[in-house]
JSON list of C-alpha atoms in Angstrom, two decimals:
[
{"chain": "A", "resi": 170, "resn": "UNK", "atom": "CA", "xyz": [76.06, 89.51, 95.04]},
{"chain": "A", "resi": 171, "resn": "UNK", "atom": "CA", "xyz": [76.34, 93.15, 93.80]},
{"chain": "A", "resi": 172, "resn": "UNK", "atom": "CA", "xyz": [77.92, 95.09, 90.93]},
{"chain": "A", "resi": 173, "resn": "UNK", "atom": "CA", "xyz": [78.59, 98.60, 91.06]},
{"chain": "A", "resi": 174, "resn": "UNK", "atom": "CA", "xyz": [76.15, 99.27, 94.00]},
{"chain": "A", "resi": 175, "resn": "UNK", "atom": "CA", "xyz": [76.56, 101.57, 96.56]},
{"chain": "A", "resi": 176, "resn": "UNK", "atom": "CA", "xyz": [75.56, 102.16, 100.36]},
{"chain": "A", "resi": 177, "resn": "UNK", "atom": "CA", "xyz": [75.00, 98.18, 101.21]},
{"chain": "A", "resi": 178, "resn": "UNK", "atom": "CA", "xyz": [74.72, 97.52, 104.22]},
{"chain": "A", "resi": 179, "resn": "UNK", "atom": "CA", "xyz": [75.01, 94.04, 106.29]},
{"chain": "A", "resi": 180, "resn": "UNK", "atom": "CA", "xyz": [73.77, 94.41, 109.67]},
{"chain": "A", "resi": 181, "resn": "UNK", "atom": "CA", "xyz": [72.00, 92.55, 112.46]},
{"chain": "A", "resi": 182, "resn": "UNK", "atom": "CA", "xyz": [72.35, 90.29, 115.48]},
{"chain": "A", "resi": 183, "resn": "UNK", "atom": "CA", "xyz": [71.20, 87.42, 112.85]},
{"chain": "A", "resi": 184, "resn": "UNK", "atom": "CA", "xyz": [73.48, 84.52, 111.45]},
{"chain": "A", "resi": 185, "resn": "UNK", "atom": "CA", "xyz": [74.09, 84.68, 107.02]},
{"chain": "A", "resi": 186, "resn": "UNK", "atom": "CA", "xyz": [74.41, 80.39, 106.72]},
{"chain": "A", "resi": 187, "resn": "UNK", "atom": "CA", "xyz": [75.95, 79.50, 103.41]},
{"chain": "A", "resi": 188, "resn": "UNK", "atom": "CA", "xyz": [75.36, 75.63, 104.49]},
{"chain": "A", "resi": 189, "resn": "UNK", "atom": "CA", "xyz": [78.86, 74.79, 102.67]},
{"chain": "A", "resi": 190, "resn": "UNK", "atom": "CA", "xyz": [78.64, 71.34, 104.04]},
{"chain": "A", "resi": 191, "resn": "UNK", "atom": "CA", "xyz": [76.31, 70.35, 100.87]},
{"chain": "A", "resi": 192, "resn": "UNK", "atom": "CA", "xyz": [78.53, 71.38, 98.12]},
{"chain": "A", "resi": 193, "resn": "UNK", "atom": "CA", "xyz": [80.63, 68.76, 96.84]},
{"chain": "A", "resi": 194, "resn": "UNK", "atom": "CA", "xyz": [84.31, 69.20, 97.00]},
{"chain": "A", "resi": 195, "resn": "UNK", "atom": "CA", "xyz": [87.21, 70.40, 94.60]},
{"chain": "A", "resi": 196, "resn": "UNK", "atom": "CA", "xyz": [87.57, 67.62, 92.59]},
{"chain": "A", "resi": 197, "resn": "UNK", "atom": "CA", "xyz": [84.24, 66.68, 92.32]},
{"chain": "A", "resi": 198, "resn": "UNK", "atom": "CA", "xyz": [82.04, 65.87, 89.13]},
{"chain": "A", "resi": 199, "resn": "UNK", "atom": "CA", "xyz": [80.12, 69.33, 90.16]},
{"chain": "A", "resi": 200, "resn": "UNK", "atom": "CA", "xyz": [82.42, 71.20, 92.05]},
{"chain": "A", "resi": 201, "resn": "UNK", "atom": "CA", "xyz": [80.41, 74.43, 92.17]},
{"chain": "A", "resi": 202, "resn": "UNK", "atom": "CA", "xyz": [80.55, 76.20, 95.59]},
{"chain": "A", "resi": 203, "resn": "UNK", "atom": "CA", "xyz": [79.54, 79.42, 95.91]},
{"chain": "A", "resi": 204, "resn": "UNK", "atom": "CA", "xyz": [80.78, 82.60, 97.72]},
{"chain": "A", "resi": 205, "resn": "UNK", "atom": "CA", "xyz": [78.61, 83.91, 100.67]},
{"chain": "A", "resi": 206, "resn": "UNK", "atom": "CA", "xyz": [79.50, 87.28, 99.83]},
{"chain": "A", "resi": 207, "resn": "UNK", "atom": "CA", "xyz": [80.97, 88.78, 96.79]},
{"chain": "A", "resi": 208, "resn": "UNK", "atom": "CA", "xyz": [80.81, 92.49, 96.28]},
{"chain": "A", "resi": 209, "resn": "UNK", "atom": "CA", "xyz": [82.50, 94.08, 92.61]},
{"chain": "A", "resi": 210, "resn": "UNK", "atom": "CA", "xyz": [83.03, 97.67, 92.21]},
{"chain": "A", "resi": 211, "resn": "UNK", "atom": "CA", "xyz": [81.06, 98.84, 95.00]},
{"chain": "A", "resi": 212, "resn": "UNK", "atom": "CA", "xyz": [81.25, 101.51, 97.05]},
{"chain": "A", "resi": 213, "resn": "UNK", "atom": "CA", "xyz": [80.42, 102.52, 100.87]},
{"chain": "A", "resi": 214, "resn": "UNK", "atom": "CA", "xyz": [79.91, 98.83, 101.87]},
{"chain": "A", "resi": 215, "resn": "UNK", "atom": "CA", "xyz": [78.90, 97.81, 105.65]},
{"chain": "A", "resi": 216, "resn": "UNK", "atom": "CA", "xyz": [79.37, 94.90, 107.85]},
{"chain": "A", "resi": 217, "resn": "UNK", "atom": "CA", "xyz": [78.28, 95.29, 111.09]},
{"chain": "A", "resi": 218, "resn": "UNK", "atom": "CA", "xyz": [77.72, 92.52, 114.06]},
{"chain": "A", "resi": 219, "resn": "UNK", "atom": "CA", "xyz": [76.24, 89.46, 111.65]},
{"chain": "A", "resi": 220, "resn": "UNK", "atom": "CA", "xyz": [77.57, 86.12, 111.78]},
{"chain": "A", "resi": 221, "resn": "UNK", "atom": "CA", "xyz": [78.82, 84.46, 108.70]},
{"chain": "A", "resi": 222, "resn": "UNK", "atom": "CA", "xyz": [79.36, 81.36, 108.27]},
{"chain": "A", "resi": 223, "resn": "UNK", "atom": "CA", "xyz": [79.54, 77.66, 106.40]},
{"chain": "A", "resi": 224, "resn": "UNK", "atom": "CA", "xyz": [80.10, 79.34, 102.71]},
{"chain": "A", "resi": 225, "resn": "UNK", "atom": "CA", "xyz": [80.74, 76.53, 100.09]},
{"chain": "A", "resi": 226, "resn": "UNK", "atom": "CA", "xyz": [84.25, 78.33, 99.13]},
{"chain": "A", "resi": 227, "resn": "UNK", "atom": "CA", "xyz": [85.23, 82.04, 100.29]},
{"chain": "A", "resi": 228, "resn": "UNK", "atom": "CA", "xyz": [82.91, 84.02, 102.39]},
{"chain": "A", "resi": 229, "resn": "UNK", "atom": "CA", "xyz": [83.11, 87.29, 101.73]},
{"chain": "A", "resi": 230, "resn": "UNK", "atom": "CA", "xyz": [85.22, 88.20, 98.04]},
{"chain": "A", "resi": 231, "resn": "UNK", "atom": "CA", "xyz": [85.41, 92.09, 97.71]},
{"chain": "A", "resi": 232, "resn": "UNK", "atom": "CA", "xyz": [86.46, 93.20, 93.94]},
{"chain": "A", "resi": 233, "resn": "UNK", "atom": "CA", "xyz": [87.43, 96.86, 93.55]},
{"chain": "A", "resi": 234, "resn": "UNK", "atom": "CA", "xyz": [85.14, 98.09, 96.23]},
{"chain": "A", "resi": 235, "resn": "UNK", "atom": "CA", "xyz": [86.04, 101.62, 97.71]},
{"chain": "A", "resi": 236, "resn": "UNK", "atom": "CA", "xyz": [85.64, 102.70, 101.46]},
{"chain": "A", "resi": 237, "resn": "UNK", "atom": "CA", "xyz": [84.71, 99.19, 103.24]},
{"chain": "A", "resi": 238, "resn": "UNK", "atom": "CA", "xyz": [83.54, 99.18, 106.80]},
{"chain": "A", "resi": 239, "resn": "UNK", "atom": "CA", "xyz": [83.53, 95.76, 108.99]},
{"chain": "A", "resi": 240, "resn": "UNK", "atom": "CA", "xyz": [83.05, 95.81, 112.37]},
{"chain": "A", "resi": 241, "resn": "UNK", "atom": "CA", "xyz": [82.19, 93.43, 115.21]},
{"chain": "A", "resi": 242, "resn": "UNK", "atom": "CA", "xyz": [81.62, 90.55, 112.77]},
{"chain": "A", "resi": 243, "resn": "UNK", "atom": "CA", "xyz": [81.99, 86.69, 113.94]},
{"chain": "A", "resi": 244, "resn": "UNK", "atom": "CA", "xyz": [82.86, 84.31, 111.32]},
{"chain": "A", "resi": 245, "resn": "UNK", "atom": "CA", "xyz": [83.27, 80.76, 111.44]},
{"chain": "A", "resi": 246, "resn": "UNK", "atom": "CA", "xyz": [84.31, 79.09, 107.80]},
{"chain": "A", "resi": 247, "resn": "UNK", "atom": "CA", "xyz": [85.36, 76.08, 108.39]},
{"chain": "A", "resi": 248, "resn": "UNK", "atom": "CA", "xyz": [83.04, 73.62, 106.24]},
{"chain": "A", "resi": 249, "resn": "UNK", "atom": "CA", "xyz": [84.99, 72.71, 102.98]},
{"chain": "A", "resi": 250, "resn": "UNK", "atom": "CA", "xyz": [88.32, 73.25, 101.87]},
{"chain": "A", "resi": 251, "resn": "UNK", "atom": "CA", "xyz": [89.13, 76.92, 100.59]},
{"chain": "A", "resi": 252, "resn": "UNK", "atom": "CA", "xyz": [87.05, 78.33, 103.28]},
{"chain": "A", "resi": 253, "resn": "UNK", "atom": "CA", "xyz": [88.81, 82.32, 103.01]},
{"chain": "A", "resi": 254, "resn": "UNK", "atom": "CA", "xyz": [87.63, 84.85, 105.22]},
{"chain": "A", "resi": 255, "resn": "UNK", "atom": "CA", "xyz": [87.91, 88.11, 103.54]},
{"chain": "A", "resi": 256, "resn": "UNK", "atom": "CA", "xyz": [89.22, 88.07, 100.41]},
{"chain": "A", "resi": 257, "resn": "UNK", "atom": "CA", "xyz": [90.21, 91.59, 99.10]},
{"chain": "A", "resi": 258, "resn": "UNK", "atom": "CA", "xyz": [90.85, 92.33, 95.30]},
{"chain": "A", "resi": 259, "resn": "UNK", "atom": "CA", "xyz": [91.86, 95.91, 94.33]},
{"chain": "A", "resi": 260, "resn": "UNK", "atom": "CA", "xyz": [89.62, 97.31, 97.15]},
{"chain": "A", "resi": 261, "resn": "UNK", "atom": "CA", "xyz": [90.61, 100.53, 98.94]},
{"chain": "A", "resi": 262, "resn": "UNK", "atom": "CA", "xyz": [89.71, 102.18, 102.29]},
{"chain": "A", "resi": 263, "resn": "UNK", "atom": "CA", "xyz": [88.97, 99.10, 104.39]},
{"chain": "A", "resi": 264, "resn": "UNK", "atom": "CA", "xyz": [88.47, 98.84, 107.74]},
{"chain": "A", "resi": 265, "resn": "UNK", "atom": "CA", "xyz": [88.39, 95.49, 109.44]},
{"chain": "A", "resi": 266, "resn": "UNK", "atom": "CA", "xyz": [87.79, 95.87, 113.68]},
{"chain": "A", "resi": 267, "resn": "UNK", "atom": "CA", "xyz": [86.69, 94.07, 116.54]},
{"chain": "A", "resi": 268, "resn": "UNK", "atom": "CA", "xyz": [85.89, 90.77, 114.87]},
{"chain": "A", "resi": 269, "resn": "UNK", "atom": "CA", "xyz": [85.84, 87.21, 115.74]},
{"chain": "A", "resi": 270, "resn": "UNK", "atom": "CA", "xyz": [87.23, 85.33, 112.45]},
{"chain": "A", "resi": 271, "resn": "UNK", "atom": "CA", "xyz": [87.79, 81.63, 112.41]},
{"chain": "A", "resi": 272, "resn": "UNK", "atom": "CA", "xyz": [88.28, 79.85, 108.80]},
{"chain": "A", "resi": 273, "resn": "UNK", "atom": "CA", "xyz": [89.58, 76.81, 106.90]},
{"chain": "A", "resi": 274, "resn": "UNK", "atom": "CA", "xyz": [92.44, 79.11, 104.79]},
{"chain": "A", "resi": 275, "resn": "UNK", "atom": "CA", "xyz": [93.28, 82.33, 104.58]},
{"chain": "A", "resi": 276, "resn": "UNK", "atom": "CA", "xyz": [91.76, 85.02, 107.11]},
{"chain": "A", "resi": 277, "resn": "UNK", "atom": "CA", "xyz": [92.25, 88.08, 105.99]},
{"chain": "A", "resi": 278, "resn": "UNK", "atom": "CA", "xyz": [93.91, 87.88, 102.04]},
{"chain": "A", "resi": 279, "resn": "UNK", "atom": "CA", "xyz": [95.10, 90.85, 99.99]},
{"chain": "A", "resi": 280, "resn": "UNK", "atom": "CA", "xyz": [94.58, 89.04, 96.72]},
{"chain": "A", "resi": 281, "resn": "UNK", "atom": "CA", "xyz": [96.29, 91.56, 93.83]},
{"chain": "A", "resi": 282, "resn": "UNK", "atom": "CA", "xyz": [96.57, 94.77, 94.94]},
{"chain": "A", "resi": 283, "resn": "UNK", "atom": "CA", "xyz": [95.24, 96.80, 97.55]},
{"chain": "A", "resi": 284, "resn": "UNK", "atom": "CA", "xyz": [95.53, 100.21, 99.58]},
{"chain": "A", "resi": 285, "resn": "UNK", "atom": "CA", "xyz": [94.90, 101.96, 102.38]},
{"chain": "A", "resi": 286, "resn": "UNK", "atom": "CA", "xyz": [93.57, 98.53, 104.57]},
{"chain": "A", "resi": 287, "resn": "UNK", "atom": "CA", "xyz": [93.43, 98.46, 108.38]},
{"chain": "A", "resi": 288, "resn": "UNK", "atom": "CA", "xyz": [93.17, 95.61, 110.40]},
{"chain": "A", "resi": 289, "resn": "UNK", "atom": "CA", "xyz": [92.45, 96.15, 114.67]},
{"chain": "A", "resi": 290, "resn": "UNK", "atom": "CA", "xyz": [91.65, 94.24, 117.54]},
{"chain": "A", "resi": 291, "resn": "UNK", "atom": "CA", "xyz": [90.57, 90.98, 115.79]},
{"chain": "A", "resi": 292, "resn": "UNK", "atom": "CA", "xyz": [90.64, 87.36, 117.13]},
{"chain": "A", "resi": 293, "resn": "UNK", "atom": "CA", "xyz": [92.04, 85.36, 114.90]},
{"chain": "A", "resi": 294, "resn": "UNK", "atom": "CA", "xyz": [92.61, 81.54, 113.43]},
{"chain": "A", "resi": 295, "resn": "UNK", "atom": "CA", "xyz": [92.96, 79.66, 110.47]},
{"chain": "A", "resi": 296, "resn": "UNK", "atom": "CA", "xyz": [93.74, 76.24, 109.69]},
{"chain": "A", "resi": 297, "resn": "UNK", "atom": "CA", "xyz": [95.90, 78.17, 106.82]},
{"chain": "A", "resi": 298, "resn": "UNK", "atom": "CA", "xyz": [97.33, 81.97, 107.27]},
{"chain": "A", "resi": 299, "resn": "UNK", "atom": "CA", "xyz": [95.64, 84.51, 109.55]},
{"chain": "A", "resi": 300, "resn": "UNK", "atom": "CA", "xyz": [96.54, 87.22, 107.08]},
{"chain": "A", "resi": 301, "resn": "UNK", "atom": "CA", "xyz": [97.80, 87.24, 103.45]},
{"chain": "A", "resi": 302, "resn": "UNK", "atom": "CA", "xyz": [99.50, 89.47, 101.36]},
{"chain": "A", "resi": 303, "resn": "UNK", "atom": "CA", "xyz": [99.93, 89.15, 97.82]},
{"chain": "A", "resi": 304, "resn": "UNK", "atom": "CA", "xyz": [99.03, 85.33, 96.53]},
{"chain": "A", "resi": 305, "resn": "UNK", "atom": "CA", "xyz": [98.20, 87.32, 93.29]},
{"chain": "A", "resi": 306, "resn": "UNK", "atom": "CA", "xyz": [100.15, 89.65, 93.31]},
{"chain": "A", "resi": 307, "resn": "UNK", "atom": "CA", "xyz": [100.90, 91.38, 89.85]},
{"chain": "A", "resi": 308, "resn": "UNK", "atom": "CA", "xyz": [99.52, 95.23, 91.34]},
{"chain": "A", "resi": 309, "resn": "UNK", "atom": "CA", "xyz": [100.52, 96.94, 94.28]},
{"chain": "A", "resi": 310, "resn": "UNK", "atom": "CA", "xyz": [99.97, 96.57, 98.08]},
{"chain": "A", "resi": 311, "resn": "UNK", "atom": "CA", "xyz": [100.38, 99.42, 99.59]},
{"chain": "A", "resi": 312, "resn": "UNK", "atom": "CA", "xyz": [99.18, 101.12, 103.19]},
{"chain": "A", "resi": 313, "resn": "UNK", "atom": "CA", "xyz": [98.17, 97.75, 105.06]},
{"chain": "A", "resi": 314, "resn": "UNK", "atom": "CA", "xyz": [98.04, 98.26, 109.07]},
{"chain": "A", "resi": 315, "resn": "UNK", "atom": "CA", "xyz": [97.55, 95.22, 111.22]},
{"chain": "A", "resi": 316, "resn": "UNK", "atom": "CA", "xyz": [97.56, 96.35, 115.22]},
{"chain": "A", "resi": 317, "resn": "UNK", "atom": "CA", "xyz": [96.28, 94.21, 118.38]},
{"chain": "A", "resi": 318, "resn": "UNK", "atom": "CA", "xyz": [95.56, 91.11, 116.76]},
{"chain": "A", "resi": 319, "resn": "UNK", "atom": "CA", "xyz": [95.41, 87.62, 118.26]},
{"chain": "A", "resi": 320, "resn": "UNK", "atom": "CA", "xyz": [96.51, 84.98, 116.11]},
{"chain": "A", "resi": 321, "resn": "UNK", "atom": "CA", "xyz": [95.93, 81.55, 117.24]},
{"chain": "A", "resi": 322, "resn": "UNK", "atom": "CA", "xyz": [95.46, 77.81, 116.40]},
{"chain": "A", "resi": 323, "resn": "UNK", "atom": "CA", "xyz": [97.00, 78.89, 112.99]},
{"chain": "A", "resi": 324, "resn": "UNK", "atom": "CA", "xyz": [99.13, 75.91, 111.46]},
{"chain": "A", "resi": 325, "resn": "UNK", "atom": "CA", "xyz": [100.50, 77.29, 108.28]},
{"chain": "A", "resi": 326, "resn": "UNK", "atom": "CA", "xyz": [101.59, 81.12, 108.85]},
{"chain": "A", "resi": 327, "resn": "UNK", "atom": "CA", "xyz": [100.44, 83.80, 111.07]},
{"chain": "A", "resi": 328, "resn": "UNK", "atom": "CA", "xyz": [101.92, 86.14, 108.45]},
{"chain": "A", "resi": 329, "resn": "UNK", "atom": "CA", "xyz": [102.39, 85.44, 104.62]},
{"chain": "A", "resi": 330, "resn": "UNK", "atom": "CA", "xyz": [103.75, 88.36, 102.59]},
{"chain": "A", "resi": 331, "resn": "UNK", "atom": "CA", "xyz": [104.00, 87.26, 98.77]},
{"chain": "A", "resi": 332, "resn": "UNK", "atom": "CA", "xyz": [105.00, 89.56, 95.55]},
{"chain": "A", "resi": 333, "resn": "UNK", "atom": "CA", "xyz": [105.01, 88.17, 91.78]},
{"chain": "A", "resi": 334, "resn": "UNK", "atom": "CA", "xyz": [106.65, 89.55, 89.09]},
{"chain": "A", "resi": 335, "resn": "UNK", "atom": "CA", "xyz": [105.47, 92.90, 88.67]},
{"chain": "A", "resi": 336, "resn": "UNK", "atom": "CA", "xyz": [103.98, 93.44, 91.74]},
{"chain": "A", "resi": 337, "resn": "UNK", "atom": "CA", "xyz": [104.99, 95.25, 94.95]},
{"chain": "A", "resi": 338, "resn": "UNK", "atom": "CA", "xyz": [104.40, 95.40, 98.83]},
{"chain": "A", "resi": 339, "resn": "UNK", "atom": "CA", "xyz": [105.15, 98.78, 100.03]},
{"chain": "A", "resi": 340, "resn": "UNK", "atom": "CA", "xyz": [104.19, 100.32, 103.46]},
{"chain": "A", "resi": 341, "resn": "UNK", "atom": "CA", "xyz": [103.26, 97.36, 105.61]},
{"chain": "A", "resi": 342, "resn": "UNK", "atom": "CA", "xyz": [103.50, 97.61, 109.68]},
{"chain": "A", "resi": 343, "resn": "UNK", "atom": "CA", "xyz": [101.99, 94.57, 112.37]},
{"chain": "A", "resi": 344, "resn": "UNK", "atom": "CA", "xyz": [102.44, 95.35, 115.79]},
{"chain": "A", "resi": 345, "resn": "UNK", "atom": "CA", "xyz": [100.74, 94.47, 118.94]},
{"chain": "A", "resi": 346, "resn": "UNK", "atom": "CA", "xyz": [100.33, 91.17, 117.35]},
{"chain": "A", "resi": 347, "resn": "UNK", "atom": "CA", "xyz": [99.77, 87.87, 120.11]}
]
């Protein structure tokens, strides 16, 4: 967890275990389950060839973070229900490549506004949606490029685009999508 920080950096050939599996579930008398990852108002962030996996809810929640870099990540989330991948709130200049992403929900989720976001050459599945726009929607989504993506082993939607009252969904292209 970080605040306002900037330059972090998550790099490595080594594995970040959240070891979801021994939270209870929603529902539960003590349904606390943590976040692997969650990032709020910080800037210059890095994720670079770690694995990340097993967190107890969402793995990595990014809250108004400016210029985010992931690249060659593999993530497997798949322990509890709720498992998100990437969870972006309000963040700007993000750059998701050449990752491996495999989770319980949502993939790749715009929460409530977002800009300038670009998705490439991922692998992708989810028991939910490989990427979602908007389930919060009451800012604006703007700038969002997915490109040579595959989806698969998705059972929901590949593709969930979703504006509430007050919010909008502007500039938005997927192509090269399998």
């Amino acid at each position: 967890y970080a605040c306002g920080a900037k330059n972090i950096a998550v790099t490595g050939q080594g594995t970040i275990d959240g070891q979801g599996g021994a939270f209870p579930p929603p529902g539960a008398p003590r349904p606390e389950r943590p976040m692997l990852v969650r990032l709020v108002g910080c800037e210059n962030v890095s994720f670079k060839d770690v694995r990340l996996e097993g967190a107890a809810s969402w793995c990595v929640h990014l809250v108004s973070c400016d210029t985010v870099t992931v690249d060659s990540v593999k993530m497997h989330n798949r322990v509890n229900l709720n498992n998100d991948g990437f969870d972006l709130d309000d963040c700007t200049n993000v750059s998701i490549s050449n990752c491996q992403l495999s989770c319980g929900d949502d993939v790749i989720a715009v929460k409530n506004a977002g800009r300038n976001i670009v998705v490439t050459n991922c692998v992708i599945s989810s028991h939910c949606a490989a990427f979602r726009l908007g389930p919060e929607s009451t800012g604006v989504i703007e700038n969002f490029a997915a490109s040579n993506c595959v989806i698969h082993d998705t059972y929901h939607c590949a593709i969930k685009l979703q504006s509430n009252e007050g919010g909008r969904i502007e500039n938005v292209v997927f192509s090269g999508m399998v």
